[in-house]
Tab-separated table of C-alpha atoms and ligand atoms in Angstrom:
chain	number	residue	atom	x	y	z
A	1	UNK	CA	-54.097	55.456	-30.492
A	2	UNK	CA	-55.705	52.263	-31.717
A	3	UNK	CA	-53.724	49.994	-34.004
A	4	UNK	CA	-56.701	48.467	-35.829
A	5	UNK	CA	-58.182	51.900	-36.541
A	6	UNK	CA	-54.854	53.127	-37.799
A	7	UNK	CA	-54.365	50.105	-40.054
A	8	UNK	CA	-57.746	50.732	-41.653
A	9	UNK	CA	-56.489	54.139	-42.708
A	10	UNK	CA	-52.876	53.460	-43.572
A	11	UNK	CA	-50.175	50.855	-44.013
A	12	UNK	CA	-47.670	50.629	-41.175
A	13	UNK	CA	-44.057	49.474	-41.087
A	14	UNK	CA	-42.993	46.767	-38.648
A	15	UNK	CA	-39.509	46.068	-37.308
A	16	UNK	CA	-36.934	43.516	-38.457
A	17	UNK	CA	-34.983	40.658	-36.933
A	18	UNK	CA	-33.501	40.813	-33.457
A	19	UNK	CA	-31.657	37.474	-33.551
A	20	UNK	CA	-29.798	38.406	-36.729
A	21	UNK	CA	-28.439	41.551	-35.106
A	22	UNK	CA	-27.471	39.659	-31.944
A	23	UNK	CA	-25.505	37.137	-34.016
A	24	UNK	CA	-23.782	39.981	-35.877
A	25	UNK	CA	-22.822	41.431	-32.513
A	26	UNK	CA	-21.068	38.181	-31.666
A	27	UNK	CA	-23.714	36.589	-29.450
A	28	UNK	CA	-23.413	32.837	-29.938
A	29	UNK	CA	-26.251	30.904	-31.524
A	30	UNK	CA	-26.210	28.488	-28.569
A	31	UNK	CA	-27.111	31.277	-26.166
A	32	UNK	CA	-30.627	31.924	-24.922
A	33	UNK	CA	-31.421	35.183	-26.736
A	34	UNK	CA	-34.433	35.862	-24.525
A	35	UNK	CA	-32.330	35.763	-21.353
A	36	UNK	CA	-30.469	38.835	-22.639
A	37	UNK	CA	-33.582	40.844	-21.719
A	38	UNK	CA	-32.634	40.240	-18.098
A	39	UNK	CA	-28.841	40.231	-18.199
A	40	UNK	CA	-28.126	42.761	-20.969
A	41	UNK	CA	-31.249	44.921	-21.301
A	42	UNK	CA	-29.279	47.814	-22.866
A	43	UNK	CA	-28.295	45.610	-25.807
A	44	UNK	CA	-31.949	44.805	-26.569
A	45	UNK	CA	-33.055	48.382	-25.929
A	46	UNK	CA	-30.544	49.632	-28.490
A	47	UNK	CA	-31.887	47.255	-31.141
A	48	UNK	CA	-35.465	48.451	-30.559
A	49	UNK	CA	-34.282	52.051	-30.848
A	50	UNK	CA	-32.496	51.296	-34.116
A	51	UNK	CA	-35.697	49.891	-35.584
A	52	UNK	CA	-37.753	52.813	-34.347
A	53	UNK	CA	-35.160	55.146	-35.878
A	54	UNK	CA	-35.474	53.246	-39.173
A	55	UNK	CA	-39.211	53.902	-39.290
A	56	UNK	CA	-40.851	50.915	-37.572
A	57	UNK	CA	-44.174	51.813	-35.949
A	58	UNK	CA	-44.616	48.408	-34.330
A	59	UNK	CA	-41.761	46.751	-32.468
A	60	UNK	CA	-41.685	43.168	-31.220
A	61	UNK	CA	-40.308	42.058	-27.879
A	62	UNK	CA	-37.265	39.764	-27.773
A	63	UNK	CA	-39.374	36.819	-26.600
A	64	UNK	CA	-39.849	34.544	-29.615
A	65	UNK	CA	-38.662	31.501	-27.639
A	66	UNK	CA	-39.812	32.819	-24.268
A	67	UNK	CA	-42.135	29.933	-23.386
A	68	UNK	CA	-41.392	27.359	-20.675
A	69	UNK	CA	-40.747	24.525	-23.163
A	70	UNK	CA	-38.065	26.409	-25.081
A	71	UNK	CA	-36.585	28.078	-22.019
A	72	UNK	CA	-36.209	24.618	-20.434
A	73	UNK	CA	-33.448	23.919	-22.969
A	74	UNK	CA	-31.417	26.470	-21.015
A	75	UNK	CA	-32.710	25.496	-17.565
A	76	UNK	CA	-34.728	28.734	-17.469
A	77	UNK	CA	-38.256	27.284	-17.466
A	78	UNK	CA	-39.047	28.788	-14.080
A	79	UNK	CA	-38.246	32.297	-15.306
A	80	UNK	CA	-40.926	32.792	-17.964
A	81	UNK	CA	-42.602	35.597	-16.067
A	82	UNK	CA	-39.357	37.389	-15.257
A	83	UNK	CA	-37.920	37.204	-18.795
A	84	UNK	CA	-41.121	38.153	-20.626
A	85	UNK	CA	-41.909	40.905	-18.158
A	86	UNK	CA	-38.434	42.363	-18.573
A	87	UNK	CA	-38.683	42.153	-22.372
A	88	UNK	CA	-42.016	43.966	-22.395
A	89	UNK	CA	-40.731	46.717	-20.125
A	90	UNK	CA	-37.601	47.267	-22.248
A	91	UNK	CA	-39.672	47.641	-25.424
A	92	UNK	CA	-42.220	49.828	-23.610
A	93	UNK	CA	-39.406	52.088	-22.421
A	94	UNK	CA	-38.042	52.600	-25.940
A	95	UNK	CA	-41.549	53.478	-27.174
A	96	UNK	CA	-42.158	56.021	-24.427
A	97	UNK	CA	-43.522	59.294	-25.780
A	98	UNK	CA	-43.508	58.008	-29.373
A	99	UNK	CA	-46.299	56.785	-31.672
A	100	UNK	CA	-45.037	53.217	-31.414
A	101	UNK	CA	-46.957	50.027	-30.674
A	102	UNK	CA	-45.290	47.267	-28.674
A	103	UNK	CA	-46.122	43.714	-29.725
A	104	UNK	CA	-45.298	40.754	-27.505
A	105	UNK	CA	-43.623	38.137	-29.703
A	106	UNK	CA	-44.774	34.562	-29.109
A	107	UNK	CA	-43.352	31.688	-31.165
A	108	UNK	CA	-44.331	28.019	-31.319
A	109	UNK	CA	-43.407	25.762	-28.402
A	110	UNK	CA	-41.040	23.677	-30.491
A	111	UNK	CA	-42.668	20.295	-29.894
A	112	UNK	CA	-45.410	18.257	-31.531
A	113	UNK	CA	-48.814	17.468	-30.039
A	114	UNK	CA	-47.630	13.892	-29.377
A	115	UNK	CA	-44.468	15.036	-27.642
A	116	UNK	CA	-46.473	17.426	-25.474
A	117	UNK	CA	-48.829	14.611	-24.483
A	118	UNK	CA	-45.968	12.197	-23.736
A	119	UNK	CA	-44.257	14.781	-21.557
A	120	UNK	CA	-47.474	15.809	-19.810
A	121	UNK	CA	-47.211	19.382	-21.095
A	122	UNK	CA	-50.397	21.447	-21.368
A	123	UNK	CA	-49.684	23.650	-24.382
A	124	UNK	CA	-52.446	26.115	-23.491
A	125	UNK	CA	-50.895	26.621	-20.058
A	126	UNK	CA	-47.500	27.344	-21.613
A	127	UNK	CA	-48.948	30.012	-23.891
A	128	UNK	CA	-51.101	31.511	-21.119
A	129	UNK	CA	-48.061	31.882	-18.884
A	130	UNK	CA	-45.974	33.698	-21.512
A	131	UNK	CA	-48.791	35.868	-22.849
A	132	UNK	CA	-49.887	36.826	-19.330
A	133	UNK	CA	-46.356	37.982	-18.483
A	134	UNK	CA	-46.058	40.008	-21.682
A	135	UNK	CA	-49.390	41.745	-21.117
A	136	UNK	CA	-48.532	42.343	-17.492
A	137	UNK	CA	-45.277	43.953	-18.700
A	138	UNK	CA	-47.281	46.375	-20.817
A	139	UNK	CA	-47.375	45.178	-24.436
A	140	UNK	CA	-50.178	46.559	-26.643
A	141	UNK	CA	-50.802	43.352	-28.550
A	142	UNK	CA	-49.562	39.794	-29.010
A	143	UNK	CA	-47.767	38.752	-32.188
A	144	UNK	CA	-47.893	35.004	-32.816
A	145	UNK	CA	-45.160	34.403	-35.359
A	146	UNK	CA	-43.599	31.602	-37.393
A	147	UNK	CA	-46.290	29.056	-36.517
A	148	UNK	CA	-46.477	26.182	-38.974
A	149	UNK	CA	-49.268	24.212	-37.337
A	150	UNK	CA	-52.847	25.468	-37.361
A	151	UNK	CA	-53.820	23.485	-34.271
A	152	UNK	CA	-50.997	25.011	-32.225
A	153	UNK	CA	-51.961	28.489	-33.443
A	154	UNK	CA	-55.540	27.864	-32.361
A	155	UNK	CA	-54.376	26.784	-28.899
A	156	UNK	CA	-52.181	29.883	-28.618
A	157	UNK	CA	-54.911	32.212	-29.849
A	158	UNK	CA	-57.492	30.750	-27.463
A	159	UNK	CA	-55.019	31.149	-24.594
A	160	UNK	CA	-54.724	34.824	-25.474
A	161	UNK	CA	-58.533	35.135	-25.654
A	162	UNK	CA	-58.950	33.609	-22.202
A	163	UNK	CA	-56.975	36.508	-20.751
A	164	UNK	CA	-58.823	39.283	-22.591
A	165	UNK	CA	-60.094	40.149	-26.064
A	166	UNK	CA	-57.214	42.481	-26.923
A	167	UNK	CA	-55.461	42.372	-30.268
A	168	UNK	CA	-53.426	39.449	-31.577
A	169	UNK	CA	-51.724	39.024	-34.936
A	170	UNK	CA	-51.601	35.380	-36.057
A	171	UNK	CA	-48.723	34.899	-38.468
A	172	UNK	CA	-47.741	31.631	-40.125
A	173	UNK	CA	-44.525	30.578	-41.814
A	174	UNK	CA	-46.083	28.651	-44.674
A	175	UNK	CA	-44.125	26.420	-47.041
A	176	UNK	CA	-43.662	27.720	-50.611
A	177	UNK	CA	-46.656	25.679	-51.827
A	178	UNK	CA	-48.963	27.585	-49.470
A	179	UNK	CA	-49.378	24.774	-46.971
A	180	UNK	CA	-48.916	24.439	-43.239
A	181	UNK	CA	-47.979	21.296	-41.321
A	182	UNK	CA	-50.383	18.386	-41.885
A	183	UNK	CA	-51.089	19.769	-45.365
A	184	UNK	CA	-53.536	22.457	-44.276
A	185	UNK	CA	-53.735	25.252	-46.827
A	186	UNK	CA	-52.632	28.619	-45.531
A	187	UNK	CA	-55.892	30.214	-46.701
A	188	UNK	CA	-57.825	27.562	-44.752
A	189	UNK	CA	-55.790	28.498	-41.704
A	190	UNK	CA	-56.693	32.161	-42.197
A	191	UNK	CA	-60.378	31.255	-42.616
A	192	UNK	CA	-60.369	29.141	-39.453
A	193	UNK	CA	-58.779	31.956	-37.440
A	194	UNK	CA	-61.350	34.375	-38.791
A	195	UNK	CA	-64.064	32.056	-37.501
A	196	UNK	CA	-62.422	32.389	-34.086
A	197	UNK	CA	-62.582	36.168	-34.523
A	198	UNK	CA	-58.859	36.746	-35.046
A	199	UNK	CA	-58.529	40.398	-36.062
A	200	UNK	CA	-55.340	40.085	-38.050
A	201	UNK	CA	-53.525	37.247	-39.816
A	202	UNK	CA	-50.292	37.087	-41.742
A	203	UNK	CA	-47.233	35.350	-43.086
A	204	UNK	CA	-43.656	35.680	-41.870
A	205	UNK	CA	-40.224	34.110	-42.294
A	206	UNK	CA	-40.588	33.048	-45.903
A	207	UNK	CA	-38.442	34.504	-48.676
A	208	UNK	CA	-39.444	37.697	-50.508
A	209	UNK	CA	-40.123	35.690	-53.676
A	210	UNK	CA	-42.319	33.210	-51.834
A	211	UNK	CA	-44.261	35.650	-49.723
A	212	UNK	CA	-45.725	37.488	-52.704
A	213	UNK	CA	-47.084	34.128	-53.884
A	214	UNK	CA	-48.417	33.180	-50.458
A	215	UNK	CA	-50.319	36.332	-49.579
A	216	UNK	CA	-53.817	35.752	-50.955
A	217	UNK	CA	-54.528	38.161	-53.833
A	218	UNK	CA	-56.866	41.105	-53.439
A	219	UNK	CA	-58.304	42.594	-50.283
A	220	UNK	CA	-59.663	39.788	-48.136
A	221	UNK	CA	-62.052	40.276	-45.272
A	222	UNK	CA	-59.155	40.310	-42.837
A	223	UNK	CA	-56.239	42.588	-42.083
A	224	UNK	CA	-52.991	41.098	-43.338
A	225	UNK	CA	-49.432	41.381	-42.102
A	226	UNK	CA	-46.350	40.296	-44.064
A	227	UNK	CA	-42.836	39.893	-42.651
A	228	UNK	CA	-40.562	38.330	-45.302
A	229	UNK	CA	-37.090	37.170	-44.354
A	230	UNK	CA	-34.065	38.407	-46.307
A	231	UNK	CA	-33.977	35.183	-48.320
A	232	UNK	CA	-32.360	31.943	-47.164
A	233	UNK	CA	-28.827	32.341	-45.858
A	234	UNK	CA	-25.595	30.718	-46.829
A	235	UNK	CA	-22.826	30.285	-44.298
A	236	UNK	CA	-19.529	31.977	-45.012
A	237	UNK	CA	-16.609	31.752	-42.565
A	238	UNK	CA	-19.010	31.233	-39.703
A	239	UNK	CA	-21.298	34.096	-40.695
A	240	UNK	CA	-24.768	33.826	-42.148
A	241	UNK	CA	-25.147	35.775	-45.374
A	242	UNK	CA	-28.645	36.681	-46.521
A	243	UNK	CA	-29.213	37.376	-50.208
A	244	UNK	CA	-31.926	40.065	-50.172
A	245	UNK	CA	-30.789	43.682	-50.113
A	246	UNK	CA	-32.766	46.528	-48.535
A	247	UNK	CA	-33.957	47.695	-51.971
A	248	UNK	CA	-35.188	44.168	-52.751
A	249	UNK	CA	-37.359	44.238	-49.644
A	250	UNK	CA	-38.752	47.639	-50.624
A	251	UNK	CA	-39.865	46.239	-53.986
A	252	UNK	CA	-41.472	43.275	-52.286
A	253	UNK	CA	-43.190	45.579	-49.787
A	254	UNK	CA	-44.754	47.467	-52.689
A	255	UNK	CA	-46.149	44.248	-54.144
A	256	UNK	CA	-47.370	43.026	-50.757
A	257	UNK	CA	-49.187	46.281	-50.090
A	258	UNK	CA	-50.709	46.223	-53.574
A	259	UNK	CA	-51.866	42.700	-52.684
A	260	UNK	CA	-53.605	43.895	-49.535
A	261	UNK	CA	-50.987	43.774	-46.737
A	262	UNK	CA	-51.522	46.506	-44.113
A	263	UNK	CA	-48.454	45.861	-41.996
A	264	UNK	CA	-45.060	45.038	-43.511
A	265	UNK	CA	-41.862	44.317	-41.608
A	266	UNK	CA	-38.979	41.869	-41.840
A	267	UNK	CA	-38.019	38.493	-40.394
A	268	UNK	CA	-34.671	36.633	-40.227
A	269	UNK	CA	-31.793	38.387	-41.942
A	270	UNK	CA	-33.453	41.804	-42.038
A	271	UNK	CA	-31.731	44.752	-40.389
A	272	UNK	CA	-32.571	48.405	-39.693
A	273	UNK	CA	-31.363	49.138	-43.256
A	274	UNK	CA	-34.019	46.818	-44.688
A	275	UNK	CA	-36.667	48.385	-42.459
A	276	UNK	CA	-35.643	51.914	-43.456
A	277	UNK	CA	-35.999	50.880	-47.080
A	278	UNK	CA	-39.486	49.393	-46.481
A	279	UNK	CA	-40.555	52.444	-44.441
A	280	UNK	CA	-39.466	54.787	-47.251
A	281	UNK	CA	-41.402	52.716	-49.782
A	282	UNK	CA	-44.549	52.824	-47.624
A	283	UNK	CA	-44.207	56.565	-47.112
A	284	UNK	CA	-43.766	57.080	-50.862
A	285	UNK	CA	-46.840	55.018	-51.687
A	286	UNK	CA	-49.018	56.855	-49.194
A	287	UNK	CA	-48.082	60.301	-50.404
A	288	UNK	CA	-49.842	59.608	-53.697
B	301	ZN	ZN1	-37.607	34.483	-39.429
């Protein structure tokens, strides 16, 4: 089973948010979500299984903030290998015997280039450490998500390349005007990553309305992924309420696929219901 081959032939459904479900389950926002892979693996395993049951063919590990810089906020910076390894093994376990790909989620470090320099942090080292642990734990590919800075994405992608030339998806959270930090156009970011031989690029964590504008029209010379969020939330009695319904995401998925996306999932605010709705839409489109 080779993901790139499969994506050439058909569109696949990704999973949805993990953090949103954890919050709904009463996990506090101040907690380190990634640490749950070690202390409550069953909770994370259940979420993966729900997404697989909803029709996701690619699931992402619960490791978005699993780099040393972000884990340091919780005093867990020495446990990068342990946490990412555990996360990869949990996801691998849920995929056992099924036609499911496991992607290791890697988010931005959460600091600027200047801050990294001032603190003596080698950003490449941070990414290498996390990516190495995820691959060691058995993930099939690395999913760089919610990056807003092209330079940081390049550092992360190169770190992945130094380990081996396996698959990585490079997904940006662009602003509604199609720009990244420092004013770089999203399409310029895609072009730059293609020069570096990135196999797959994408957009995630922007609203359904925005993402259809951001995905470049027509089939480009790269494979595209699209993971819209469920709109921007409002807070009601301590709960986050997201505006987009499962059927809204299905409609957006149809437009994204028509625009060339080969992998469609969901970001913040999406649940197994949203993913089931997207999966049904994809299945319906491919029957024709
Ligand atoms: Zn998101």
